[in-house]
Coordinates of C-alpha atoms in Angstrom, one line a residue:
M658 CA 26.3 -13.1 36.5
R659 CA 29.2 -15.4 35.8
R660 CA 31.3 -13.1 33.3
G661 CA 34.4 -11.4 34.3
S662 CA 33.5 -8.2 32.5
A663 CA 30.0 -7.6 34.0
E664 CA 31.4 -8.6 37.4
N665 CA 34.4 -6.4 37.4
T666 CA 32.5 -3.5 36.2
A667 CA 30.0 -3.7 39.3
I668 CA 32.3 -4.5 41.8
N669 CA 34.7 -1.5 40.7
G670 CA 31.8 0.8 39.9
S671 CA 33.6 1.6 36.8
E672 CA 31.0 3.6 34.1
T673 CA 33.7 3.0 31.2
S674 CA 31.4 1.7 28.1
F675 CA 32.5 -1.8 27.4
T676 CA 30.8 -1.0 23.9
H677 CA 33.2 1.7 23.2
R678 CA 36.3 -0.2 24.2
V679 CA 35.3 -2.8 21.7
R680 CA 34.5 -0.7 18.9
D681 CA 37.7 1.2 19.3
M682 CA 39.7 -2.0 19.0
R683 CA 37.7 -3.5 16.0
P684 CA 39.8 -3.7 12.8
G685 CA 39.0 -1.4 9.8
P686 CA 38.0 -2.7 6.4
I687 CA 41.4 -3.7 5.1
E688 CA 42.4 -5.5 8.4
R689 CA 39.1 -7.3 8.3
T690 CA 39.6 -8.6 5.1
R691 CA 43.2 -9.8 6.1
H692 CA 41.4 -11.3 9.1
M693 CA 38.8 -13.1 7.0
A694 CA 41.5 -14.6 4.7
E695 CA 43.3 -15.7 7.6
E696 CA 40.3 -17.2 9.1
T697 CA 39.8 -19.9 6.3
S698 CA 43.4 -21.1 7.0
R699 CA 43.4 -21.2 10.7
T700 CA 43.5 -24.3 12.7
P701 CA 39.8 -24.5 14.3
E702 CA 40.0 -23.6 18.1
L703 CA 39.0 -26.3 20.5
L704 CA 36.1 -25.2 22.6
G705 CA 36.1 -27.2 25.9
E706 CA 35.3 -27.1 29.4
D707 CA 36.1 -23.2 29.7
F708 CA 33.8 -22.4 27.2
I709 CA 31.0 -24.6 28.7
R710 CA 31.4 -22.8 32.1
D711 CA 31.7 -19.2 30.7
P712 CA 31.4 -18.8 26.9
Y713 CA 31.0 -14.9 26.8
P714 CA 34.7 -14.2 27.0
V715 CA 35.6 -16.7 24.3
Y716 CA 32.6 -15.1 22.1
A717 CA 33.9 -11.8 22.6
R718 CA 37.6 -12.5 21.4
L719 CA 36.3 -14.6 18.5
R720 CA 34.0 -11.8 17.5
E721 CA 36.9 -9.5 17.5
Q722 CA 38.7 -11.6 15.3
A723 CA 36.0 -12.4 12.4
P724 CA 32.1 -12.7 12.2
V725 CA 32.7 -16.4 11.8
A726 CA 35.3 -18.5 13.3
R727 CA 36.5 -22.1 12.8
V728 CA 36.1 -24.3 15.8
V729 CA 35.8 -27.8 17.2
L730 CA 32.6 -28.2 19.4
G731 CA 31.6 -31.5 20.6
G732 CA 34.3 -33.2 18.6
A733 CA 33.6 -32.0 15.3
P734 CA 35.0 -29.0 13.4
M735 CA 32.7 -26.3 12.3
W736 CA 32.1 -22.7 11.3
L737 CA 30.6 -20.8 14.5
V738 CA 28.7 -17.4 13.4
L739 CA 29.2 -14.8 16.2
R740 CA 28.0 -11.4 15.1
H741 CA 24.4 -10.4 15.3
E742 CA 24.2 -9.3 11.7
A743 CA 25.9 -12.0 10.4
A744 CA 23.7 -14.4 12.3
R745 CA 20.7 -12.9 11.1
A746 CA 21.8 -13.4 7.5
A747 CA 22.9 -17.0 8.3
L748 CA 19.5 -18.0 9.8
T749 CA 17.9 -16.8 6.6
D750 CA 20.6 -18.1 4.1
P751 CA 19.1 -20.9 1.8
N752 CA 22.7 -22.2 1.2
L753 CA 22.9 -23.5 4.6
H754 CA 20.8 -26.6 4.6
K755 CA 19.2 -28.7 7.5
D756 CA 19.6 -31.9 6.1
P757 CA 20.2 -34.9 8.7
E758 CA 21.2 -37.6 6.4
R759 CA 24.2 -35.2 5.0
C760 CA 24.9 -34.1 8.4
A761 CA 25.2 -37.6 9.8
R762 CA 27.3 -38.5 6.8
L763 CA 29.6 -35.7 7.5
A764 CA 29.7 -36.5 11.4
A765 CA 30.9 -39.8 10.5
K766 CA 33.6 -38.7 8.4
H767 CA 34.9 -36.5 11.2
A768 CA 34.6 -39.4 13.6
G769 CA 36.5 -41.8 11.3
V770 CA 33.6 -44.0 10.6
D771 CA 32.7 -45.2 7.2
P772 CA 29.3 -43.8 6.4
V773 CA 28.6 -47.0 4.5
E774 CA 28.9 -49.0 7.7
Q775 CA 26.1 -46.9 9.2
P776 CA 22.6 -49.0 9.4
A777 CA 20.4 -47.7 6.3
A778 CA 17.2 -48.5 8.4
K779 CA 16.4 -46.2 11.1
S780 CA 14.6 -47.2 14.3
P781 CA 11.2 -45.1 15.4
G782 CA 13.5 -43.5 18.0
Q783 CA 16.2 -42.6 15.3
R784 CA 13.4 -41.0 12.9
M785 CA 11.9 -39.1 15.7
L786 CA 15.3 -37.4 16.5
V787 CA 15.6 -36.2 13.0
E788 CA 12.7 -36.1 11.0
H789 CA 11.0 -33.0 12.6
M790 CA 11.0 -29.3 11.5
L791 CA 14.2 -28.2 12.8
G792 CA 15.8 -30.5 10.7
M793 CA 14.2 -29.8 7.4
D794 CA 14.5 -27.2 4.8
P795 CA 11.6 -25.9 2.6
P796 CA 9.4 -27.3 1.1
H797 CA 9.0 -30.0 3.7
H798 CA 9.5 -27.5 6.5
T799 CA 7.0 -25.1 5.0
R800 CA 4.3 -27.8 5.0
L801 CA 4.8 -29.2 8.3
R802 CA 5.0 -25.6 10.1
K803 CA 1.8 -24.8 8.1
L804 CA -0.1 -27.6 9.4
V805 CA 1.2 -27.4 13.0
A806 CA 0.4 -23.4 13.0
K807 CA -3.4 -24.6 12.6
A808 CA -3.2 -26.0 16.2
F809 CA -0.7 -23.6 17.8
T810 CA -2.3 -20.1 17.7
A811 CA -1.6 -17.0 19.8
R812 CA -5.0 -17.3 21.2
Q813 CA -4.7 -20.8 22.5
I814 CA -1.4 -19.8 24.4
Q815 CA -3.1 -16.8 25.9
A816 CA -5.9 -18.9 26.9
L817 CA -3.4 -20.9 29.1
R818 CA -2.6 -17.7 31.4
P819 CA -5.2 -19.1 34.1
R820 CA -3.8 -22.7 33.9
I821 CA -0.1 -21.4 34.3
E822 CA -1.0 -19.1 36.8
H823 CA -2.8 -21.9 38.9
T824 CA 0.5 -24.4 38.3
V825 CA 2.6 -21.7 39.5
G826 CA 0.7 -21.0 42.5
A827 CA 0.5 -24.7 43.3
L828 CA 4.3 -25.0 43.0
L829 CA 5.0 -22.0 45.2
D830 CA 2.6 -23.4 48.1
D831 CA 4.9 -26.6 48.1
V832 CA 7.9 -24.4 48.5
A833 CA 6.6 -22.2 51.1
G834 CA 8.3 -22.9 54.4
Q835 CA 11.3 -25.0 53.2
G836 CA 13.8 -22.4 53.6
E837 CA 16.3 -23.8 51.2
V838 CA 15.5 -25.3 47.8
D839 CA 16.7 -26.4 44.6
L840 CA 14.6 -23.9 42.6
L841 CA 15.4 -25.7 39.5
K842 CA 14.0 -28.8 40.9
V843 CA 10.8 -27.8 42.6
F844 CA 9.8 -24.8 40.4
A845 CA 11.8 -23.9 37.1
F846 CA 11.6 -27.6 35.6
P847 CA 7.9 -28.8 37.0
L848 CA 6.2 -25.6 35.6
P849 CA 7.1 -25.9 31.7
L850 CA 7.0 -29.8 31.9
T851 CA 3.1 -29.5 33.6
V852 CA 2.3 -26.8 31.1
I853 CA 3.5 -28.3 28.0
S854 CA 2.6 -31.9 29.0
E855 CA -1.2 -30.5 29.5
M856 CA -1.1 -28.5 26.4
I857 CA -0.2 -31.5 24.3
G858 CA -2.3 -34.1 26.1
V859 CA 0.2 -36.2 28.2
P860 CA -1.7 -37.7 31.1
E861 CA -0.6 -36.2 34.6
A862 CA 0.5 -39.8 35.6
D863 CA 3.0 -40.0 32.7
Q864 CA 4.7 -36.7 32.9
A865 CA 7.2 -37.4 35.3
A866 CA 8.3 -40.5 32.9
F867 CA 8.6 -38.1 30.0
G868 CA 10.4 -35.5 32.2
A869 CA 13.0 -38.4 32.9
W870 CA 13.0 -39.5 29.3
S871 CA 14.0 -35.9 28.1
N872 CA 16.6 -35.3 30.7
A873 CA 18.4 -38.7 30.0
L874 CA 18.4 -37.6 26.3
T875 CA 20.3 -34.4 27.0
V876 CA 23.0 -36.4 29.0
A877 CA 23.3 -39.4 26.9
V878 CA 26.8 -39.7 25.6
Q879 CA 26.7 -43.1 23.9
P880 CA 24.5 -43.1 20.6
Q881 CA 23.2 -46.7 21.4
E882 CA 22.0 -45.2 24.8
M883 CA 20.3 -42.2 22.9
H884 CA 18.7 -44.3 20.6
R885 CA 17.1 -46.6 23.2
I886 CA 15.8 -43.8 25.0
A887 CA 14.5 -42.3 21.8
D888 CA 12.9 -45.6 20.9
E889 CA 11.0 -45.9 24.3
M890 CA 9.8 -42.3 23.7
A891 CA 8.7 -43.2 20.3
E892 CA 6.8 -46.1 21.3
Y893 CA 5.0 -44.3 24.2
L894 CA 4.1 -41.3 21.8
A895 CA 2.8 -43.8 19.1
G896 CA 0.4 -45.2 21.7
L897 CA -0.6 -41.8 22.9
I898 CA -1.5 -40.8 19.4
A899 CA -3.4 -43.7 19.0
A900 CA -5.6 -43.2 22.2
K901 CA -6.2 -39.5 21.0
R902 CA -7.3 -40.6 17.6
A903 CA -9.8 -43.1 19.0
A904 CA -11.1 -40.5 21.6
P905 CA -10.1 -37.0 20.6
A906 CA -9.8 -34.2 23.4
D907 CA -9.1 -30.5 23.7
D908 CA -5.5 -30.8 23.1
L909 CA -2.8 -30.4 20.8
I910 CA -2.2 -33.8 19.7
S911 CA -5.9 -34.1 18.8
G912 CA -5.5 -30.9 17.0
L913 CA -2.6 -32.3 15.2
I914 CA -4.3 -35.5 14.3
Q915 CA -7.1 -33.3 12.9
A916 CA -4.9 -30.7 11.1
R917 CA -5.2 -30.3 7.4
D918 CA -4.2 -28.5 4.4
D919 CA -6.7 -29.3 1.8
E920 CA -6.0 -33.1 1.3
D921 CA -2.6 -32.8 3.2
R922 CA -2.1 -33.9 6.9
L923 CA 0.7 -35.5 9.3
S924 CA 1.5 -39.1 8.6
E925 CA 2.0 -41.1 11.5
N926 CA 6.0 -40.6 11.8
E927 CA 5.6 -36.8 11.3
L928 CA 3.0 -37.0 14.2
V929 CA 5.3 -38.7 16.7
S930 CA 8.2 -36.6 15.6
M931 CA 6.2 -33.3 15.8
V932 CA 4.9 -34.1 19.2
F933 CA 8.6 -35.2 20.4
Q934 CA 10.0 -31.8 19.2
L935 CA 7.1 -29.8 20.8
L936 CA 7.4 -31.3 24.2
V937 CA 11.3 -31.3 24.3
A938 CA 11.5 -27.7 23.0
G939 CA 8.6 -26.6 25.2
Y940 CA 10.4 -28.2 28.4
E941 CA 14.2 -27.9 28.7
T942 CA 14.6 -24.5 27.1
T943 CA 11.9 -22.6 29.1
A944 CA 13.0 -24.3 32.3
H945 CA 16.7 -22.9 31.8
L946 CA 15.4 -19.7 30.7
I947 CA 13.6 -19.2 34.1
G948 CA 16.5 -20.5 35.9
N949 CA 19.1 -18.3 34.1
G950 CA 16.8 -15.3 34.4
I951 CA 16.3 -15.5 38.3
L952 CA 20.1 -16.4 38.7
A953 CA 20.9 -13.0 36.7
L954 CA 18.6 -11.1 39.1
L955 CA 20.2 -12.6 42.1
R956 CA 23.6 -11.8 40.9
H957 CA 22.4 -8.1 40.4
P958 CA 20.7 -6.7 43.4
D959 CA 20.0 -3.3 42.0
Q960 CA 18.1 -5.1 39.1
L961 CA 16.2 -7.3 41.4
A962 CA 15.4 -4.1 43.7
A963 CA 14.1 -2.6 40.6
L964 CA 11.9 -5.1 39.6
R965 CA 10.2 -5.6 43.0
A966 CA 9.6 -1.8 43.1
D967 CA 8.0 -1.6 39.6
R968 CA 6.4 -4.7 38.2
S969 CA 6.0 -2.9 35.0
L970 CA 9.4 -3.6 34.2
L971 CA 8.5 -7.6 34.1
R972 CA 8.0 -7.9 30.5
G973 CA 11.0 -6.1 29.3
A974 CA 13.0 -8.0 32.0
V975 CA 12.0 -11.4 30.4
E976 CA 13.5 -9.7 27.0
E977 CA 16.9 -9.0 28.8
F978 CA 16.7 -12.5 30.6
C979 CA 16.5 -13.7 26.8
R980 CA 19.4 -11.5 25.5
Y981 CA 21.8 -11.7 28.4
D982 CA 21.9 -15.5 29.0
N983 CA 19.5 -17.5 27.0
S984 CA 18.9 -20.9 27.3
L985 CA 19.2 -21.8 23.5
H986 CA 22.6 -20.7 23.1
L987 CA 23.4 -22.4 19.8
N988 CA 21.0 -23.3 16.9
T989 CA 20.9 -26.6 15.0
L990 CA 23.4 -27.8 12.8
S991 CA 23.6 -26.6 9.1
V992 CA 25.6 -27.8 6.3
T993 CA 27.2 -26.3 3.3
T994 CA 26.6 -28.2 -0.3
E995 CA 28.8 -25.7 -2.0
P996 CA 31.0 -22.8 -1.1
V997 CA 29.0 -20.3 0.7
E998 CA 30.2 -16.6 1.8
I999 CA 29.0 -15.5 5.4
A1000 CA 29.7 -11.8 6.2
G1001 CA 32.7 -12.0 3.8
V1002 CA 34.1 -15.3 5.2
R1003 CA 34.4 -18.2 2.6
V1004 CA 33.2 -21.6 3.9
P1005 CA 33.8 -24.4 1.7
A1006 CA 31.3 -27.2 0.9
D1007 CA 30.7 -29.9 3.1
E1008 CA 31.1 -28.1 6.4
F1009 CA 28.9 -27.5 9.5
V1010 CA 27.8 -24.3 10.1
I1011 CA 26.3 -23.1 13.6
V1012 CA 24.9 -20.0 14.8
S1013 CA 25.6 -18.7 18.1
L1014 CA 22.5 -16.9 19.2
G1015 CA 24.3 -16.3 22.6
S1016 CA 27.1 -14.5 20.7
A1017 CA 24.9 -12.5 18.7
N1018 CA 22.9 -11.3 21.6
H1019 CA 26.2 -10.1 23.2
D1020 CA 27.5 -8.2 19.9
P1021 CA 28.5 -4.7 21.0
E1022 CA 27.6 -3.6 17.5
R1023 CA 23.8 -4.3 18.1
F1024 CA 23.5 -3.7 22.0
E1025 CA 25.2 -1.2 23.8
D1026 CA 27.7 -2.4 26.8
P1027 CA 26.1 -5.9 26.3
E1028 CA 27.8 -7.6 29.0
R1029 CA 25.7 -5.4 31.4
F1030 CA 22.5 -6.9 32.7
D1031 CA 19.9 -4.3 32.6
I1032 CA 16.0 -5.0 32.6
R1033 CA 15.2 -1.3 31.4
R1034 CA 17.2 -2.1 28.5
E1035 CA 15.4 -2.1 25.1
A1036 CA 16.3 -5.8 24.1
G1037 CA 14.1 -6.0 20.9
G1038 CA 16.1 -7.6 18.2
Q1039 CA 17.6 -10.5 20.6
L1040 CA 18.0 -13.7 18.7
A1041 CA 17.1 -16.1 21.8
F1042 CA 14.4 -17.8 19.7
G1043 CA 16.1 -17.7 16.4
H1044 CA 15.1 -15.9 13.4
G1045 CA 13.5 -16.6 10.1
I1046 CA 11.5 -19.8 9.0
H1047 CA 13.1 -21.7 12.3
H1048 CA 12.0 -18.9 14.5
C1049 CA 10.4 -20.8 17.6
M1050 CA 6.7 -21.2 17.7
G1051 CA 6.7 -21.6 21.1
A1052 CA 8.4 -18.3 22.0
P1053 CA 5.2 -16.6 23.1
L1054 CA 4.5 -19.3 25.4
A1055 CA 8.3 -19.4 26.8
R1056 CA 7.7 -15.7 27.5
L1057 CA 4.2 -16.1 29.2
Q1058 CA 5.6 -18.8 31.5
T1059 CA 8.7 -16.8 32.2
E1060 CA 7.0 -13.6 33.2
I1061 CA 4.4 -15.3 35.6
A1062 CA 6.8 -17.6 37.2
V1063 CA 9.3 -14.8 38.1
G1064 CA 6.3 -12.2 39.1
A1065 CA 4.7 -14.8 41.2
L1066 CA 7.9 -15.8 43.1
L1067 CA 8.8 -12.0 43.9
D1068 CA 5.1 -11.7 45.0
R1069 CA 5.4 -14.7 47.3
F1070 CA 8.8 -14.2 49.0
A1071 CA 10.3 -10.9 50.4
R1072 CA 13.8 -12.6 50.4
I1073 CA 15.5 -14.8 47.9
E1074 CA 18.9 -15.2 47.7
L1075 CA 21.8 -17.7 46.5
A1076 CA 22.6 -20.5 49.0
V1077 CA 25.9 -21.2 47.6
A1078 CA 28.7 -19.2 46.2
P1079 CA 28.1 -18.3 42.4
K1080 CA 31.5 -20.2 41.9
E1081 CA 29.7 -23.3 43.1
L1082 CA 27.1 -23.3 40.4
R1083 CA 27.8 -25.9 37.7
R1084 CA 26.9 -25.4 34.1
E1085 CA 25.6 -27.7 31.4
M1086 CA 25.4 -26.8 27.7
N1087 CA 24.5 -28.5 24.9
L1088 CA 22.1 -26.9 22.5
T1089 CA 20.9 -25.5 25.6
R1090 CA 22.6 -23.6 28.4
G1091 CA 21.6 -24.0 31.8
L1092 CA 22.5 -24.6 35.5
E1093 CA 22.6 -27.9 36.9
S1094 CA 21.0 -26.8 40.2
L1095 CA 19.8 -23.4 41.9
P1096 CA 20.2 -23.8 45.4
V1097 CA 18.3 -20.7 47.1
R1098 CA 17.1 -19.7 50.6
L1099 CA 13.5 -18.1 50.6
G1100 CA 11.9 -16.2 53.4

């Protein structure tokens, strides 16, 4: 796709197992203990533009040194969890806390800003950005997830299949005959935006505005700009919730309004934050999963040909998309409140910890020859959607949309090829990792 190891293997036709080479290089127990001790005192490594363009070589190098590495990412020092076993453990470690207030104070400290100078009162948009399940620990997280689960069931997701298939067909009808298109712009982004908007209850006339807000939030650099956009979204969602409360419909917002657990229910602020989280999580990540998956197929013609010849491979191919180049590369930040040991590495108190789902999915101790894209691989155990209490509730919906989208695209077009050289494709990577565009020729 973009990685040197995978591309060199394909070009040279080498059958040498990357897994075996990496395992032979791994240090033994004594050396690992020494590496872990050294890791605590090592100057954090700055992860910059090279990492954004292609993080996999960086992951491989850091994984060899230790299961957890000190890095600087986005201007802040943090501990990056790299190996699969360590990642699964960290994602369920109760000593790693989702604490927005503590994270904000720690970020201010690293930025050289006095936390006491930060405004105590939050605007509706600021609350919306942090007061949701992804930023909460039990018992608050448990309470919210239990309420939301009542309106977000597997049955409801499967019932969306006909509507997803119709939306995919309509989008491909619009694409047919255009020859060269940006597949992200005309297909990968409109699909999940339409699906999640309809599922939640966003009117069709407002869906484009929501998409613009979501895109703007991912590229906003200045906090003031991010908060302005978030305030606009929060105001809109509050109005939409009020309208649904007055006239309930068969959609997720109405279900969330009515969701109860004995006498418990979602507050107004919780409703706004929950709808925001579901909209954003159901849009950007799925769009980039589709885009990354299609690019992986185009970069590996043998895999594309195999999938065209045997559509029973499609479900497994989606799992390999998730493992090979998942759109959610990094989970949300956690913070330590006291010293914590992660896979033998001691992390001091008041430190950021972030799990690299992308690195864990390329750990050769879990996946044989992980730099090889193989739609026949048994990719079970991949962590693209997280693990533990924060495992993504929308994972079945993302999988379903990707399966339908890729299958229909192959059914409709006998020829799909990149319209630019792979090196011309530009990447973006915040918490999500995806392409800025995907120009292809269709025939």
